[in-house]
Coordinates of N, CA and C in Angstrom, one line a residue:
X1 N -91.8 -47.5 1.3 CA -90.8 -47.5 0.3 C -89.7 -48.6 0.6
X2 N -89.1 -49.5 -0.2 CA -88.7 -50.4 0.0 C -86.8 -49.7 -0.4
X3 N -86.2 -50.3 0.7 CA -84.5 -49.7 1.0 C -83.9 -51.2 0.1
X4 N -83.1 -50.6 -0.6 CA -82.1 -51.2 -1.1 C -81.0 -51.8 -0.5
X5 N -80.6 -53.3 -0.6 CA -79.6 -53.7 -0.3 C -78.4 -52.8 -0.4
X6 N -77.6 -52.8 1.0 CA -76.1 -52.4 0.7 C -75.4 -52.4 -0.5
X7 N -75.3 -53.7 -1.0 CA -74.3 -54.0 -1.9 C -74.5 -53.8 -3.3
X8 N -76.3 -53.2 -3.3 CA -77.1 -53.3 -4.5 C -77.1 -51.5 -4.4
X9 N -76.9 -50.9 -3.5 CA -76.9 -49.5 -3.3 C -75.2 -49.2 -3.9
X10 N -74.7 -49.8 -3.3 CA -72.8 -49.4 -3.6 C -72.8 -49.7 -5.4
X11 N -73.0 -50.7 -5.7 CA -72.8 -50.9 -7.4 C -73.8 -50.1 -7.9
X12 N -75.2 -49.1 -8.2 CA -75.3 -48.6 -8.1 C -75.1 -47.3 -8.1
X13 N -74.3 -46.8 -7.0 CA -73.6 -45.4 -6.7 C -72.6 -45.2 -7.6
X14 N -71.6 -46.3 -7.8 CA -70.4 -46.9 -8.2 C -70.2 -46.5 -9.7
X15 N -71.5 -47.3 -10.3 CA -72.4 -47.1 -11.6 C -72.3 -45.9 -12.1
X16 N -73.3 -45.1 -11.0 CA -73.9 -43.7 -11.5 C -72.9 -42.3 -11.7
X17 N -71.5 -42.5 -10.4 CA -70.7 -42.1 -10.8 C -69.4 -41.9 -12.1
X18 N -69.8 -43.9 -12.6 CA -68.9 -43.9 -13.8 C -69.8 -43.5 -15.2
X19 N -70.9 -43.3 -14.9 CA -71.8 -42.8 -16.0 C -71.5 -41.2 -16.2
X20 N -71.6 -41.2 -14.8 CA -71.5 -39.1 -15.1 C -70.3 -38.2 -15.3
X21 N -69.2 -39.4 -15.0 CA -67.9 -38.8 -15.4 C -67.7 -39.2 -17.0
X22 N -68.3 -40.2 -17.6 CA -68.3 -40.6 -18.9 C -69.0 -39.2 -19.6
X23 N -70.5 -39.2 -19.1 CA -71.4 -38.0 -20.3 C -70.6 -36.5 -19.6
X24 N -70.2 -36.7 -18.7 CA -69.5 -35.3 -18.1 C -68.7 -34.9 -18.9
X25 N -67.6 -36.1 -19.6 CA -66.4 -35.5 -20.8 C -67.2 -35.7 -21.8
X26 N -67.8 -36.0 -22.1 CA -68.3 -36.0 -23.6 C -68.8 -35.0 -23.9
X27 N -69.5 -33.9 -23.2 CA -70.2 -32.6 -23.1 C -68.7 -31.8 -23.0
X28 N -68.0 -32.1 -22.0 CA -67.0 -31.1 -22.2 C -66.4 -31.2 -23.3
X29 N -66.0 -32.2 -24.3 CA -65.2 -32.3 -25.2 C -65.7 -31.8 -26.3
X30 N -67.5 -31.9 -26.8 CA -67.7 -31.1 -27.6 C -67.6 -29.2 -26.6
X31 N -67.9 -29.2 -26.0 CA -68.0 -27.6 -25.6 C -67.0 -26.8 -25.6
X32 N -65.6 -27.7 -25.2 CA -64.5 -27.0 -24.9 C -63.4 -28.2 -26.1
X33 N -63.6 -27.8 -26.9 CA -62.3 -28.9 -28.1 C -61.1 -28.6 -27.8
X34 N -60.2 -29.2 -27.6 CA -58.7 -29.2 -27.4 C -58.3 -29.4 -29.0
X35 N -57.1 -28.7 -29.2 CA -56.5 -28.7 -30.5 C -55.6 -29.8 -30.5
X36 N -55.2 -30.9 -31.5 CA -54.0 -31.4 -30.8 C -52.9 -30.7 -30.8
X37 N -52.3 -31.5 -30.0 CA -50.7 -31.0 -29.6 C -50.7 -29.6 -28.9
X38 N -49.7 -29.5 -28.4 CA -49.5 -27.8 -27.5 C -49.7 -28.0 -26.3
X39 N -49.6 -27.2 -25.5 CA -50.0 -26.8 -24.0 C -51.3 -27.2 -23.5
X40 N -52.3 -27.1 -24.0 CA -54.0 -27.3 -23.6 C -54.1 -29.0 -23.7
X41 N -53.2 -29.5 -24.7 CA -53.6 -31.2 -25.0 C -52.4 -31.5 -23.3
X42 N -51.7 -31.1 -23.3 CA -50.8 -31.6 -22.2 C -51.4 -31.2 -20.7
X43 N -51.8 -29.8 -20.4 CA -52.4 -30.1 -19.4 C -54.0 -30.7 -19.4
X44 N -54.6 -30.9 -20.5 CA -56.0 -32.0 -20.2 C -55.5 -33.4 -20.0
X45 N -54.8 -33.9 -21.1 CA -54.1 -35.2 -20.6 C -53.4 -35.6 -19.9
X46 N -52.4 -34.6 -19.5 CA -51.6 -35.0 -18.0 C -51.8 -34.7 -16.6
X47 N -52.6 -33.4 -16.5 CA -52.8 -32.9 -15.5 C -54.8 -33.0 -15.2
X48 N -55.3 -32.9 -16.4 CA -57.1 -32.8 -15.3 C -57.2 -34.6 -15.4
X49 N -56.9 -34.9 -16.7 CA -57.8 -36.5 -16.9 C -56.9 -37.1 -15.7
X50 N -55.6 -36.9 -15.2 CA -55.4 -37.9 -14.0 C -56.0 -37.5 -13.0
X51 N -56.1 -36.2 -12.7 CA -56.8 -35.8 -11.3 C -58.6 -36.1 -11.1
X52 N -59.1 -36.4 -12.5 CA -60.3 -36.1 -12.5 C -60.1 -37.9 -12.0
X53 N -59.9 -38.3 -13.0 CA -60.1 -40.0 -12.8 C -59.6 -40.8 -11.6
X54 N -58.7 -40.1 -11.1 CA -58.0 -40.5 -10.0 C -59.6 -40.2 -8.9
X55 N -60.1 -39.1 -8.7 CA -60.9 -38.8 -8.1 C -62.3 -39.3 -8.2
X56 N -62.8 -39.3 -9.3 CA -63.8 -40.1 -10.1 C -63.6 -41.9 -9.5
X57 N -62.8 -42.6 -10.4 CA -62.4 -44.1 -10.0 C -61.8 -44.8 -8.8
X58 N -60.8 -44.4 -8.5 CA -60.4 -44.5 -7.4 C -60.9 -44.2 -6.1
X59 N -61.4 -42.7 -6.2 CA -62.0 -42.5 -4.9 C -63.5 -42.3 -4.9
X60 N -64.3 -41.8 -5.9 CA -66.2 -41.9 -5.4 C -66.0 -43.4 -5.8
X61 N -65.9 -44.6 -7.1 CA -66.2 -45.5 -7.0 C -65.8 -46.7 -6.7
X62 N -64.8 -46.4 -6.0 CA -64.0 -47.8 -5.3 C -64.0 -47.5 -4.0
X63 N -64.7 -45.9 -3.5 CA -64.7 -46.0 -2.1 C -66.3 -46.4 -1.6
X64 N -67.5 -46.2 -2.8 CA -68.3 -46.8 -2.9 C -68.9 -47.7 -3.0
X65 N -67.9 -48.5 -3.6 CA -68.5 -49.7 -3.8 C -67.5 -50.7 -2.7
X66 N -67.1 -50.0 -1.7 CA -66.1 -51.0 -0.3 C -67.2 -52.4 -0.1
X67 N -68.6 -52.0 0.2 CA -69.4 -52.8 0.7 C -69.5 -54.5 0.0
X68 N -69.0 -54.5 -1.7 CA -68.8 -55.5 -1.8 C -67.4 -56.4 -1.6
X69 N -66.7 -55.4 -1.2 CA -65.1 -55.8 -0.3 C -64.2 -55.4 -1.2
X70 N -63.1 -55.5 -0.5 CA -61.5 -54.6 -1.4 C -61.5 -55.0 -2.9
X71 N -61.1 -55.9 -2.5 CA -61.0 -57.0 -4.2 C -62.4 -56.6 -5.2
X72 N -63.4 -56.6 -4.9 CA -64.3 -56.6 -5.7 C -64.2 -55.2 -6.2
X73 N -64.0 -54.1 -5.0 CA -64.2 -52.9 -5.0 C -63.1 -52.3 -6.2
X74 N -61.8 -52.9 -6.1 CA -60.7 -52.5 -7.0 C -61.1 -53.3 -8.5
X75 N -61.5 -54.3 -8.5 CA -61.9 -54.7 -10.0 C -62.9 -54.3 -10.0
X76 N -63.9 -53.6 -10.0 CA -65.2 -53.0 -10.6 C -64.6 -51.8 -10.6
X77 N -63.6 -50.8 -10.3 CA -63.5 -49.4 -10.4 C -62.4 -49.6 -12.0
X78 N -61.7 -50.5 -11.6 CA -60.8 -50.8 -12.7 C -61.6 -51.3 -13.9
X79 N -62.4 -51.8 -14.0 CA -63.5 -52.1 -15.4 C -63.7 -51.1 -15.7
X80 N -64.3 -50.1 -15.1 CA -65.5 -49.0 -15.8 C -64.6 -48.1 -15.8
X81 N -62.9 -48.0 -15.4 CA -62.2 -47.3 -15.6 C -61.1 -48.1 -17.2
X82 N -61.7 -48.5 -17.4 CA -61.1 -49.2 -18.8 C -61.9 -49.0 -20.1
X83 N -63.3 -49.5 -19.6 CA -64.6 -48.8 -20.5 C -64.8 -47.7 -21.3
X84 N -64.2 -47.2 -20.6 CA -64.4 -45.6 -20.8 C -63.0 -45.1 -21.7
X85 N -62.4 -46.2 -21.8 CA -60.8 -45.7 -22.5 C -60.8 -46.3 -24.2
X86 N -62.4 -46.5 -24.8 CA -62.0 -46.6 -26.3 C -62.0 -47.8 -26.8
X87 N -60.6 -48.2 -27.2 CA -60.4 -49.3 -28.3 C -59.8 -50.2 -27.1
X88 N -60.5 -51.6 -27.9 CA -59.9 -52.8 -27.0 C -58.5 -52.9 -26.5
X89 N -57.7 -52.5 -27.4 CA -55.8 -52.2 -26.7 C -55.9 -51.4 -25.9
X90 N -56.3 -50.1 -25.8 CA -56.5 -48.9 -24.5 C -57.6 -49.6 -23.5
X91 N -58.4 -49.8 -23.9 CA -59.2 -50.9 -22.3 C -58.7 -52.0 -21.6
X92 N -57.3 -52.8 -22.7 CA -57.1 -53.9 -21.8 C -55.6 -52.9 -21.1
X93 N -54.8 -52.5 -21.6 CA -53.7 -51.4 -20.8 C -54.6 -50.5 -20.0
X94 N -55.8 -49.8 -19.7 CA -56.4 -49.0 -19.1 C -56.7 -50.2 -17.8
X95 N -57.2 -51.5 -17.6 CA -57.4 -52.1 -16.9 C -56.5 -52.6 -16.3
X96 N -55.5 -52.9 -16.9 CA -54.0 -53.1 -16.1 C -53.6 -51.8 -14.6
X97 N -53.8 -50.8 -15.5 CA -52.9 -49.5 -15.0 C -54.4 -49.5 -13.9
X98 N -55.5 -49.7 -14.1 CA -56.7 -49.6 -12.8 C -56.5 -50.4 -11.9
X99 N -56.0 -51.1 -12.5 CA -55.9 -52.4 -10.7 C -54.8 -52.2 -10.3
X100 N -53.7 -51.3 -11.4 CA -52.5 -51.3 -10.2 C -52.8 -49.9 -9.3
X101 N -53.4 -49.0 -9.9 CA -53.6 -47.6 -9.0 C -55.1 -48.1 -8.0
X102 N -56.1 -48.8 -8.3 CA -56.7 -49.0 -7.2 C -56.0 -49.9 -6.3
X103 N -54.9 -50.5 -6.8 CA -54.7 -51.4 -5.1 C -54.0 -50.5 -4.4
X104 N -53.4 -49.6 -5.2 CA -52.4 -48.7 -4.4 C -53.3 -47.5 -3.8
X105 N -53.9 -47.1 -4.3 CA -55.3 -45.9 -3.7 C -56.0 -46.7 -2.2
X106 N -55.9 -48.5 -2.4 CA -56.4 -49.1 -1.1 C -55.3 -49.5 -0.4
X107 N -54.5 -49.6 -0.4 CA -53.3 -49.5 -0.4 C -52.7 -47.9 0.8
X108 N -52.8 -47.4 0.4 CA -52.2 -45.9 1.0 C -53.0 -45.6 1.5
X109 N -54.3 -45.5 1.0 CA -55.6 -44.6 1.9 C -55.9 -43.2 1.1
X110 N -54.8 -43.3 0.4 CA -55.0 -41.6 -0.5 C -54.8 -41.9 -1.9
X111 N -55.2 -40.6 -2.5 CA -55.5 -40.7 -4.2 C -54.4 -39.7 -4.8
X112 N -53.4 -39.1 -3.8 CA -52.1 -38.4 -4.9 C -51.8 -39.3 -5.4
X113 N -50.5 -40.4 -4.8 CA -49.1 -41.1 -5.5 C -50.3 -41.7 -6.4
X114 N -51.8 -42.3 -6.7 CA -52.2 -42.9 -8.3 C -52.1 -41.5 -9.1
X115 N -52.1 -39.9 -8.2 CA -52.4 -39.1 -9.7 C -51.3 -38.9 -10.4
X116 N -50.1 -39.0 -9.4 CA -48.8 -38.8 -9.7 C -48.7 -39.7 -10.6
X117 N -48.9 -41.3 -10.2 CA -48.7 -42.3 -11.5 C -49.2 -41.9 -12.9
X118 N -50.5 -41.7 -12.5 CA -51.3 -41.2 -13.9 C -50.8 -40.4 -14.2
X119 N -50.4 -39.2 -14.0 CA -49.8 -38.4 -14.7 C -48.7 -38.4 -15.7
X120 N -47.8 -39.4 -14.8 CA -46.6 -39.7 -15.7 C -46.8 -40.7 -16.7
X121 N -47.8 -41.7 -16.2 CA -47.8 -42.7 -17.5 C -48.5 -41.7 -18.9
X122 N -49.7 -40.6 -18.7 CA -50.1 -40.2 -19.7 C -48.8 -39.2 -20.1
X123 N -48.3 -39.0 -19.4 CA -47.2 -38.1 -20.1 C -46.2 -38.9 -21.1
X124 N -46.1 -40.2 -20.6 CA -45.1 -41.1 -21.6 C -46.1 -41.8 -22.8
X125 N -47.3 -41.4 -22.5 CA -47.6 -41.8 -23.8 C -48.5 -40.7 -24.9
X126 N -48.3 -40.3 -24.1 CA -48.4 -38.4 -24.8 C -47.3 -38.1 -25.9
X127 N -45.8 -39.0 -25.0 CA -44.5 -38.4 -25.6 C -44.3 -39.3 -27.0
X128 N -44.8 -40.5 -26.7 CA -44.5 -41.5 -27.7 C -46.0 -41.5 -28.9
X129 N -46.7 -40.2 -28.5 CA -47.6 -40.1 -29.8 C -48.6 -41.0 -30.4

């Protein structure tokens, strides 16, 4: 059986991760519908989508994909963490806000202060509708 390059194993992992947090909400969203507005749209948006993605991007695929190095590792988690955010204005602001919480997640060593961030930015733009 032939073993996979390191760096071809990490992008990969990286990949399969940002794939299954992708079809992962999309199943939950039809299964479990949020109504807008109220209490249930504020804690999915403020409270699970930062914890999930903080966890998801930042830490399985930016800690995955180390092997191609910091820099690469923070712009590849930051892409596929933009991808996943919709219309080209939310992917190019979703990419912004990825490379500043992955340098800071490589940065610290830990994934609170980006959920903290995330939380707050989705709450300010929760607030402004």
């Amino acid at each position: 059986m032939h073993k996979l390059n390191p760096r071809t194993a990490a992008l990969l992992s990286a990949f399969g991760w940002a794939v299954g947090y992708l079809l992962a909400g999309k199943v939950l969203a039809v299964l479990l519908p949020v109504p807008p507005g109220g209490a249930a749209r504020f804690f999915r948006v403020c409270l699970l989508a930062p914890l999930a993605e903080e966890g998801v991007f930042r830490g399985a695929v930016q800690r995955r994909a180390q092997p191609l190095g910091r820099g690469q590792a923070i712009l590849l988690q930051a892409a596929l963490f933009a991808l996943q955010h919709g219309s080209a204005a939310a992917m190019a602001y979703a990419l912004v806000c990825g490379l500043g919480l992955g340098w800071l997640a490589d940065r610290t060593g830990q994934l609170w202060p980006g959920m903290l961030l995330h939380s707050a930015n989705n709450l300010l733009v929760l607030a402004m509708g």
